[in-house]
Coordinates of C-alpha atoms in Angstrom, one line a residue:
M194 CA -171.6 100.4 0.9
V195 CA -174.7 101.6 2.8
A196 CA -173.4 105.2 2.7
V197 CA -173.0 105.2 -1.1
H198 CA -176.7 104.4 -1.6
Q199 CA -178.0 106.4 1.4
E200 CA -180.4 108.6 -0.7
E201 CA -182.0 105.5 -2.3
L202 CA -182.3 103.8 1.0
N203 CA -183.8 106.9 2.7
S204 CA -186.5 107.0 -0.1
L205 CA -187.7 103.6 1.2
T206 CA -189.0 105.1 4.4
D207 CA -190.8 107.9 2.4
K208 CA -192.4 105.2 0.2
A209 CA -193.6 103.2 3.2
V210 CA -195.3 106.3 4.6
V211 CA -197.1 107.1 1.3
L212 CA -198.2 103.5 0.9
L213 CA -199.6 103.3 4.4
A214 CA -201.6 106.4 3.8
T215 CA -203.1 104.9 0.7
Y216 CA -203.4 101.1 1.4
E217 CA -204.2 98.6 4.1
P218 CA -201.0 97.6 5.9
L219 CA -200.5 94.1 4.3
E220 CA -201.1 95.5 0.8
A221 CA -198.7 98.4 1.6
L222 CA -196.1 95.9 2.6
R223 CA -196.5 94.0 -0.6
L224 CA -196.2 97.1 -2.7
W225 CA -193.2 98.3 -0.7
F226 CA -191.5 95.0 -1.4
E227 CA -192.3 95.4 -5.2
H228 CA -190.6 98.8 -5.0
L229 CA -187.7 97.3 -3.1
I230 CA -187.3 94.7 -5.9
G231 CA -186.8 97.5 -8.3
H232 CA -183.9 98.9 -6.1
G233 CA -182.4 95.4 -5.9
R234 CA -182.7 94.7 -9.6
S235 CA -181.5 98.2 -10.6
G236 CA -178.1 97.8 -9.3
H237 CA -176.2 95.2 -7.4
G238 CA -174.7 97.9 -5.1
A239 CA -178.2 98.9 -3.9
A240 CA -179.0 95.2 -3.2
V241 CA -175.8 94.8 -1.2
A242 CA -176.6 98.0 0.8
V243 CA -180.1 96.7 1.7
E244 CA -178.7 93.3 2.7
A245 CA -176.0 95.1 4.8
A246 CA -178.8 97.1 6.5
A247 CA -180.7 93.9 7.3
R248 CA -177.6 92.3 8.8
A249 CA -176.7 95.4 10.9
G250 CA -179.2 94.3 13.6
G251 CA -181.3 96.3 15.9
G252 CA -179.0 99.1 17.0
R253 CA -180.2 102.6 18.0
D254 CA -179.7 104.0 14.5
R255 CA -181.9 101.8 12.4
P256 CA -180.9 101.7 8.7
P257 CA -183.6 103.3 6.5
A258 CA -184.7 100.0 4.9
V259 CA -185.1 98.4 8.4
A260 CA -186.9 101.5 9.7
A261 CA -189.3 101.5 6.8
L262 CA -190.1 97.8 7.2
D263 CA -190.5 98.4 11.0
L264 CA -193.1 101.0 10.2
L265 CA -195.0 98.7 7.8
L266 CA -194.9 95.7 10.2
K267 CA -196.0 97.8 13.1
A268 CA -199.0 99.1 11.1
G269 CA -199.8 95.5 10.1
K270 CA -199.5 94.3 13.7
D271 CA -201.7 97.1 15.0
A272 CA -204.3 96.2 12.3
R273 CA -203.9 92.5 13.3
Q274 CA -203.0 91.7 9.7
V275 CA -199.3 90.8 10.4
R276 CA -198.2 88.1 12.8
S277 CA -196.9 89.5 16.1
D278 CA -193.5 87.8 16.0
A279 CA -192.4 89.3 12.6
E280 CA -189.1 91.2 12.9
A281 CA -187.9 93.7 10.3
E282 CA -184.4 92.3 9.9
D283 CA -185.7 88.7 9.5
V284 CA -188.3 89.8 6.9
L285 CA -185.8 91.9 5.0
L286 CA -183.3 89.0 4.8
L287 CA -186.1 86.8 3.5
G288 CA -186.9 89.5 0.9
T289 CA -183.4 89.6 -0.5
C290 CA -184.3 86.5 -2.5
L291 CA -186.7 88.6 -4.6
W292 CA -184.0 90.4 -6.5
R293 CA -181.6 87.4 -6.6
A294 CA -183.9 85.7 -9.1
E295 CA -182.6 85.9 -12.7
D296 CA -183.5 89.0 -14.6
R297 CA -185.5 87.4 -17.4
P298 CA -189.2 88.0 -18.2
A299 CA -190.4 84.6 -17.0
W300 CA -188.8 85.3 -13.6
R301 CA -191.1 88.3 -12.9
E302 CA -193.9 85.9 -12.3
R303 CA -191.5 83.8 -10.1
R304 CA -190.6 86.9 -8.0
L305 CA -194.2 87.7 -7.5
R306 CA -195.0 84.1 -6.4
M307 CA -192.1 84.3 -4.0
L308 CA -193.4 87.6 -2.7
T309 CA -196.8 86.0 -2.2
V310 CA -195.2 83.3 -0.1
I311 CA -193.5 85.9 2.1
I312 CA -196.6 88.0 2.5
D313 CA -198.7 84.9 3.3
G314 CA -196.2 83.8 5.9
L315 CA -196.5 87.2 7.6
R316 CA -200.3 87.1 7.6
A317 CA -201.7 87.0 11.1
D318 CA -203.4 83.8 12.0
P319 CA -205.4 83.8 15.2
T320 CA -204.8 80.1 15.8
R321 CA -201.0 80.6 15.5
E322 CA -200.9 83.6 17.8
R323 CA -202.0 81.7 20.9

């Protein structure tokens, strides 16, 4: 399934690089997830491919979605905006809830609230990092 959507998945890394060049890491992460929601909502196959990538684990050949998220998280950690224990596979699995929400207009707000919960949970907190 991942191979079928390889081009779409590869574009996720490109998107991460562009966002990091334009925005602070935490905002880039939020915008990347909004982009990812579009991939998940646009076709069930793409959503399954992203989930498969997240479940693949931390092997040598990182799937593009995991590699992109690694890049975003590392930038956030380096800028002390993202908590140090955040792992790409975990965050990506959490993010899969974003495109599982029903595809109705009222649910756009719900998806954005859910994304805010994820981003706030990733936010570095000096008292928690001790």
